[in-house]
mmCIF file of C-alpha atoms in Angstrom:
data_model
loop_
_atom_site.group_PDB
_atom_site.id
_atom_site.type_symbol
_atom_site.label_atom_id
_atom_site.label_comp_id
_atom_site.label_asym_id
_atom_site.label_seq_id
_atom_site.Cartn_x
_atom_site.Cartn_y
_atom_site.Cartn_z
ATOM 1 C CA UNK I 970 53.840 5.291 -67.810
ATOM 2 C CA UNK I 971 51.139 5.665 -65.404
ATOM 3 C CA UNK I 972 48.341 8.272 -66.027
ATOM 4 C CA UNK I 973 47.796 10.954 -63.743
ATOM 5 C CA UNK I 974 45.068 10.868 -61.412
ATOM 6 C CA UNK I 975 41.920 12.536 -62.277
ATOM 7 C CA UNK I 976 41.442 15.901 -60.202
ATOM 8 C CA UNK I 977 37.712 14.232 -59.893
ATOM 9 C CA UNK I 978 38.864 11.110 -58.822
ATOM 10 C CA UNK I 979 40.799 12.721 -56.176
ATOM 11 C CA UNK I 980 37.700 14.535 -54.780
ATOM 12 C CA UNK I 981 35.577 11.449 -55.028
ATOM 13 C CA UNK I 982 38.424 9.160 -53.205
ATOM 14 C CA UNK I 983 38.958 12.001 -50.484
ATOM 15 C CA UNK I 984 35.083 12.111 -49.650
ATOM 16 C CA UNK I 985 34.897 8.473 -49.142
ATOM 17 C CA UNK I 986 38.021 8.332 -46.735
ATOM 18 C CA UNK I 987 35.668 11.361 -44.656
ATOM 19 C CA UNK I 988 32.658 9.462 -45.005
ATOM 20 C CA UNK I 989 34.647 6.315 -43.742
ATOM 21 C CA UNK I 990 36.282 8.340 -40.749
ATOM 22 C CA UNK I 991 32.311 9.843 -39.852
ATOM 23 C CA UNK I 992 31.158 6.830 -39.732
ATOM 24 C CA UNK I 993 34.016 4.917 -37.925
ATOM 25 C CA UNK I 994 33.103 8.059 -35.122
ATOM 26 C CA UNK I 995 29.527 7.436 -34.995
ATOM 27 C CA UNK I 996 30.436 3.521 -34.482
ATOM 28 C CA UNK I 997 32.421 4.421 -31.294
ATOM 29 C CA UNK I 998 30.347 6.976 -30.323
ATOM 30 C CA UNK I 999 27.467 3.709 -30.568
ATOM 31 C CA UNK I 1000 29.667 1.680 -28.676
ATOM 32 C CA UNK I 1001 30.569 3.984 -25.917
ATOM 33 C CA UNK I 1002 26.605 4.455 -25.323
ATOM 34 C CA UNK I 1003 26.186 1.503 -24.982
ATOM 35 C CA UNK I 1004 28.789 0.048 -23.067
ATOM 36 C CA UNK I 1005 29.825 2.699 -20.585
ATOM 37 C CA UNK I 1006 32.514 1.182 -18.613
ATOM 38 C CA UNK I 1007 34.232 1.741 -22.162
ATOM 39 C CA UNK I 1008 33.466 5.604 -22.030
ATOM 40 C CA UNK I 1009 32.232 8.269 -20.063
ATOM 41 C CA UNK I 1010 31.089 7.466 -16.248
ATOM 42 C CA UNK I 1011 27.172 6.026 -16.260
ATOM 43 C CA UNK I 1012 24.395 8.800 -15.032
ATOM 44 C CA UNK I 1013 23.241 6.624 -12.350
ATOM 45 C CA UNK I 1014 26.355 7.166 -10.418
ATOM 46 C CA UNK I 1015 25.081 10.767 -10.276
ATOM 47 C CA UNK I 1016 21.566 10.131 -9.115
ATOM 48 C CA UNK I 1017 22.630 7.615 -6.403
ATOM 49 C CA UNK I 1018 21.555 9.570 -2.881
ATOM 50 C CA UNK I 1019 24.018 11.140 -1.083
ATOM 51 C CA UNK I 1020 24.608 10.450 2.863
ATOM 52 C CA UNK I 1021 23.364 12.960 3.638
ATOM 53 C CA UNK I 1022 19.974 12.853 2.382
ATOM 54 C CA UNK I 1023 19.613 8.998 3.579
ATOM 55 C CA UNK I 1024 20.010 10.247 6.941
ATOM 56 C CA UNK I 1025 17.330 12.911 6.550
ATOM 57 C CA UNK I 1026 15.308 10.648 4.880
ATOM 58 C CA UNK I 1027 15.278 8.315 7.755
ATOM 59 C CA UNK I 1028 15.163 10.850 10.466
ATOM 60 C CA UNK I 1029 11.766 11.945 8.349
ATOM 61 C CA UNK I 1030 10.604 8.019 8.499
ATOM 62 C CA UNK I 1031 11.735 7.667 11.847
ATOM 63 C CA UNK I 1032 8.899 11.114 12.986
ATOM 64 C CA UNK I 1033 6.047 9.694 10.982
ATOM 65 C CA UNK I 1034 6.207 6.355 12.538
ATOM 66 C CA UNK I 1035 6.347 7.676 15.833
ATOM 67 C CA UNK I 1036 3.189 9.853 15.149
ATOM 68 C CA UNK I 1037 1.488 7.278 13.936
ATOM 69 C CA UNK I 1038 1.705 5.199 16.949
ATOM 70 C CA UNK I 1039 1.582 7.967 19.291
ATOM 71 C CA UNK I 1040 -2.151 8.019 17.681
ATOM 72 C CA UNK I 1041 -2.361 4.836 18.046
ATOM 73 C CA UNK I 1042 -2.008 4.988 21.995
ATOM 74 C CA UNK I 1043 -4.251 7.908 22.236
ATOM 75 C CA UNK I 1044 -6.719 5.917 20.761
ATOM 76 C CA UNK I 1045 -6.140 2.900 23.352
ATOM 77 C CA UNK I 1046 -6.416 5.371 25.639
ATOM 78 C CA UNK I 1047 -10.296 5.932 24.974
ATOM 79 C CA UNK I 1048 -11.214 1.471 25.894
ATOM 80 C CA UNK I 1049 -13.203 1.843 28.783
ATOM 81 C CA UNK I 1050 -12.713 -1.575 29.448
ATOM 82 C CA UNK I 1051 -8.651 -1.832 31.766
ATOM 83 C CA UNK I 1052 -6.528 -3.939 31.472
ATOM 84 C CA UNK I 1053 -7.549 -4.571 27.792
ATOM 85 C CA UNK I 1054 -6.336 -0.768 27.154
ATOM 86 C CA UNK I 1055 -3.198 -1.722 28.895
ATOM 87 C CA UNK I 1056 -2.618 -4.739 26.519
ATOM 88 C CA UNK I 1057 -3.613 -2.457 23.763
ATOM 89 C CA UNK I 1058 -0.453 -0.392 24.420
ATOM 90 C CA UNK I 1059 1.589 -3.088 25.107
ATOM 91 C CA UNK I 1060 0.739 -4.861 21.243
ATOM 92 C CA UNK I 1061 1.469 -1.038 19.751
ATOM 93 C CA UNK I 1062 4.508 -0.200 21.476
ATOM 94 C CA UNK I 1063 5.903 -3.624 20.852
ATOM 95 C CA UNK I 1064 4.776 -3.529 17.013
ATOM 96 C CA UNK I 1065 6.628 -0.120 16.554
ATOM 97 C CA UNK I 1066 9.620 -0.835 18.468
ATOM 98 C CA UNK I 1067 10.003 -3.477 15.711
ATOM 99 C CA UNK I 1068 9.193 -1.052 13.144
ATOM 100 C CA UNK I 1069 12.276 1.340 14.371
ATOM 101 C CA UNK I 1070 14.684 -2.044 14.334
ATOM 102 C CA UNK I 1071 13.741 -2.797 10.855
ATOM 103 C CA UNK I 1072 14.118 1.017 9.949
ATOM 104 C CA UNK I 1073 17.849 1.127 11.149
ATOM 105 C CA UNK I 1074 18.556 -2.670 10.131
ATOM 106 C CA UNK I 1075 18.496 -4.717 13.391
ATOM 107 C CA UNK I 1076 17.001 -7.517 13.441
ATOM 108 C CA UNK I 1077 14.133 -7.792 16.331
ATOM 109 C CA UNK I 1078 12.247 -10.564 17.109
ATOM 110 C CA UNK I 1079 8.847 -10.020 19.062
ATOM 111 C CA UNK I 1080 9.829 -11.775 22.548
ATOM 112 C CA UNK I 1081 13.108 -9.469 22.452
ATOM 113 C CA UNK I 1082 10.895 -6.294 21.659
ATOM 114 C CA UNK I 1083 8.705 -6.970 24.652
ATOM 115 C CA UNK I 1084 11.827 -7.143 26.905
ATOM 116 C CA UNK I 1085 13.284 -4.066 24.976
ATOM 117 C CA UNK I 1086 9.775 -2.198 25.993
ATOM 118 C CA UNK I 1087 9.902 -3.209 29.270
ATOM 119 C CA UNK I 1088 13.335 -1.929 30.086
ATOM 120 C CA UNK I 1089 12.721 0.968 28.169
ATOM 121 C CA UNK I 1090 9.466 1.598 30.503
ATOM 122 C CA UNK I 1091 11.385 0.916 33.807
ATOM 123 C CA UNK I 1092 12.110 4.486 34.766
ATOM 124 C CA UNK I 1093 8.725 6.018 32.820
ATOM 125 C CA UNK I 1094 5.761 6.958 34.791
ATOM 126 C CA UNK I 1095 3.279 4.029 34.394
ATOM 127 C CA UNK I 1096 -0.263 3.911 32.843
ATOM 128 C CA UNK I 1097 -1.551 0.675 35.067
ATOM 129 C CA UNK I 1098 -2.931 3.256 37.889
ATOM 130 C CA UNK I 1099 -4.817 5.627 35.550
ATOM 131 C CA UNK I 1100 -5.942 2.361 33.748
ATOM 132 C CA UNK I 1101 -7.570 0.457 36.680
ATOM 133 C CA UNK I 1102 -9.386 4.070 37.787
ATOM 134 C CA UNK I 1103 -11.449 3.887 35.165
ATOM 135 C CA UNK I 1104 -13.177 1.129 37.414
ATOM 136 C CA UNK I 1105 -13.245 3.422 40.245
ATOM 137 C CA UNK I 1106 -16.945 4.491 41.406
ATOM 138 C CA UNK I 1107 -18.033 8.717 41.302
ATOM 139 C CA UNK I 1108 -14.411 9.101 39.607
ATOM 140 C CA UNK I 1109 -15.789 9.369 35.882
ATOM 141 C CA UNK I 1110 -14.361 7.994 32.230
ATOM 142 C CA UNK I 1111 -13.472 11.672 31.358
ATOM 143 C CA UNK I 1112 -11.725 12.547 34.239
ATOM 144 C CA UNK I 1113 -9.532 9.512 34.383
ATOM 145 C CA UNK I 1114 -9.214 9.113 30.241
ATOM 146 C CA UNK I 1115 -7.824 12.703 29.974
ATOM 147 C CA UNK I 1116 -5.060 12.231 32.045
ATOM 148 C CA UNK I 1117 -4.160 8.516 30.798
ATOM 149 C CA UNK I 1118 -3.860 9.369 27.202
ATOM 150 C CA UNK I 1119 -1.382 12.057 28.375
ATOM 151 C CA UNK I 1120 0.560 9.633 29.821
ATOM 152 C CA UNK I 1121 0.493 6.613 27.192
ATOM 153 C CA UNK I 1122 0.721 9.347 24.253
ATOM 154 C CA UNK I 1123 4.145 10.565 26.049
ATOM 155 C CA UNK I 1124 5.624 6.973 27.032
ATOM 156 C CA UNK I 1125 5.041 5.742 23.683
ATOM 157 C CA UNK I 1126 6.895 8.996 21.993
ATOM 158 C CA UNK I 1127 9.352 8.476 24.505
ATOM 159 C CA UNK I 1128 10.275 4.696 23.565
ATOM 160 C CA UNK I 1129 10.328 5.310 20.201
ATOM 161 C CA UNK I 1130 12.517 8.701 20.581
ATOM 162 C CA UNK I 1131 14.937 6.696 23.105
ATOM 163 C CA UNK I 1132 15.390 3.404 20.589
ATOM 164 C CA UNK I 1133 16.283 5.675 18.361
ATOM 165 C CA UNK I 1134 18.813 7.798 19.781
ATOM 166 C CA UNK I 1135 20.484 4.490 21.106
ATOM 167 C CA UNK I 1136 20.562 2.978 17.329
ATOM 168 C CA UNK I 1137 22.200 6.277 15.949
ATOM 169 C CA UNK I 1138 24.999 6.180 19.095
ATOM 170 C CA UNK I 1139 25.805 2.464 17.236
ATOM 171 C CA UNK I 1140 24.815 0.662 20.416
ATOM 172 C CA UNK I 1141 23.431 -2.534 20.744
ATOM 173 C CA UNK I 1142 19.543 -2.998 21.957
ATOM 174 C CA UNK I 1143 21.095 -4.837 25.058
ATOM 175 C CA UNK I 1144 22.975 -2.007 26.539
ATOM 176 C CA UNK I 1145 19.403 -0.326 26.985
ATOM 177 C CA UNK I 1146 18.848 1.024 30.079
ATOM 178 C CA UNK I 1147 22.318 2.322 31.241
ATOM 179 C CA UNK I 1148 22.711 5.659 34.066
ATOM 180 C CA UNK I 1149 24.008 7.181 31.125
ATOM 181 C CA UNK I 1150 20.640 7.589 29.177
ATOM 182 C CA UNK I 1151 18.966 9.122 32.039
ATOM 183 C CA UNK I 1152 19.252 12.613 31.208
ATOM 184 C CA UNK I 1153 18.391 11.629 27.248
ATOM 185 C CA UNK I 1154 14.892 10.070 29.018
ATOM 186 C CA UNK I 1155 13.875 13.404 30.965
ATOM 187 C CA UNK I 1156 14.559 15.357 27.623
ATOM 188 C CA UNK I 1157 12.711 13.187 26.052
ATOM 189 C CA UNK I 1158 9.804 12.495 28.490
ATOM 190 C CA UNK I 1159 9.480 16.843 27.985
ATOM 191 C CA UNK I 1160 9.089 16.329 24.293
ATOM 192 C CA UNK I 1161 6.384 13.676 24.717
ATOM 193 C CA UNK I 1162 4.548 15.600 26.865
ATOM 194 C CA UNK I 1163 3.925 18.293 24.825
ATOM 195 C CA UNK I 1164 3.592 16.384 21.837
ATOM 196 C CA UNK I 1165 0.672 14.534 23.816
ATOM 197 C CA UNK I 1166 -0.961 17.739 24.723
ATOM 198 C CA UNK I 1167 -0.762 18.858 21.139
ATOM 199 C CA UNK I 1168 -2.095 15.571 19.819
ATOM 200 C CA UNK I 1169 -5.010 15.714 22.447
ATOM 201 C CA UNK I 1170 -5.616 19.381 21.713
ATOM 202 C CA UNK I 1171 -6.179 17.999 17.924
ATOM 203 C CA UNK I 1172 -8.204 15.363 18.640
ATOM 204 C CA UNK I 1173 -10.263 17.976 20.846
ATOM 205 C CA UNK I 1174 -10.864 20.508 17.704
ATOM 206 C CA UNK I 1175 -11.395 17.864 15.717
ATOM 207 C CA UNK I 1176 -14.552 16.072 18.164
ATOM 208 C CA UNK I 1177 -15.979 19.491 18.686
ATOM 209 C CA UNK I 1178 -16.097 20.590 14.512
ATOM 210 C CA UNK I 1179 -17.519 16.534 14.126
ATOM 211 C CA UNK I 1180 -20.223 17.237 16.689
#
């Protein structure tokens, strides 16, 4: 005859099958932390950036790089010497038309950016005239310099702005230059030109609190 089981025993054995289910839990709960395909989704899916902030991101990128070389031209605009100034602006508007392809993935190489500046410049007011002035007896470096870094501030603001636009429309750098971006180059052409005055105004203030 077998004995009855002790009510003790009974306890003990049904606090060991707990213990054994707690800890079989805290083994999957392991597992699943550190495998999670096998569980809930991964917290990097959450923190990848949306769309949405990419594209503001970029459009953020794309202003500061403009600025920067927009300075940049200004600052060609102050060689007394022409023709060097002139190959100044060429090297800068070049080197940041290669910056914008790399910023919206397409590939540019330096002999295609040159071409890609030059048909961009085509139907902008050019620099050369205000550039060879500065040779120009009685005229004065002032009185041509003001007006040239106008001009190169604005053409470079409005090569960068145009590249741009034509990149975001999904069109390749060899359509450039079509009737249809004619009325996107006067808009823009406005924008440079009073981003120029506002960069020379700065550069003004800043002279006269230096001096």
């Amino acid at each position: 005859m077998n004995n009855p089981e002790h009510p003790k025993d009974k306890a003990s054995s049904s606090g060991s099958r707990k213990r054994r289910r707690l800890y079989e839990y805290d083994d999957t709960e392991t597992a699943q932390a550190a495998n999670p395909r096998d569980g809930a989704p991964s917290h990097k899916e959450d923190e990848q950036p949306k769309p949405g902030n990419q594209k503001s991101r970029q459009s953020q990128d794309l202003n500061d790089l403009i600025k920067r070389y927009c300075y940049w031209s200004f600052s060609a605009s102050l060689i007394p010497v022409p023709i060097v100034d002139l190959a100044a602006m060429v090297t800068i508007q070049v080197k940041m038309i290669q910056e914008i392809s790399k910023l919206y993935k397409v590939p540019l190489s330096e002999e295609k950016a040159k071409k890609t500046v030059a048909v961009l410049l085509a139907n902008i007011p050019s620099s050369s005239f205000m550039s060879l002035a500065k040779l120009a007896p009685g005229i004065g470096y002032l009185a041509v310099t003001i007006p040239l870094t106008t001009i190169n501030v604005t053409n470079t603001y409005a090569v960068g702005k145009i590249l741009a636009h034509h990149f975001e429309s999904g069109h390749a750098v060899d359509s450039l230059g079509s009737r249809s971006q004619k009325a996107v180059l006067q808009s823009t052409l406005a924008d440079g030109k009073a981003f120029a005055h506002r960069t020379k105004k700065e550069f003004l203030d800043r002279f006269k609190n230096e001096s």
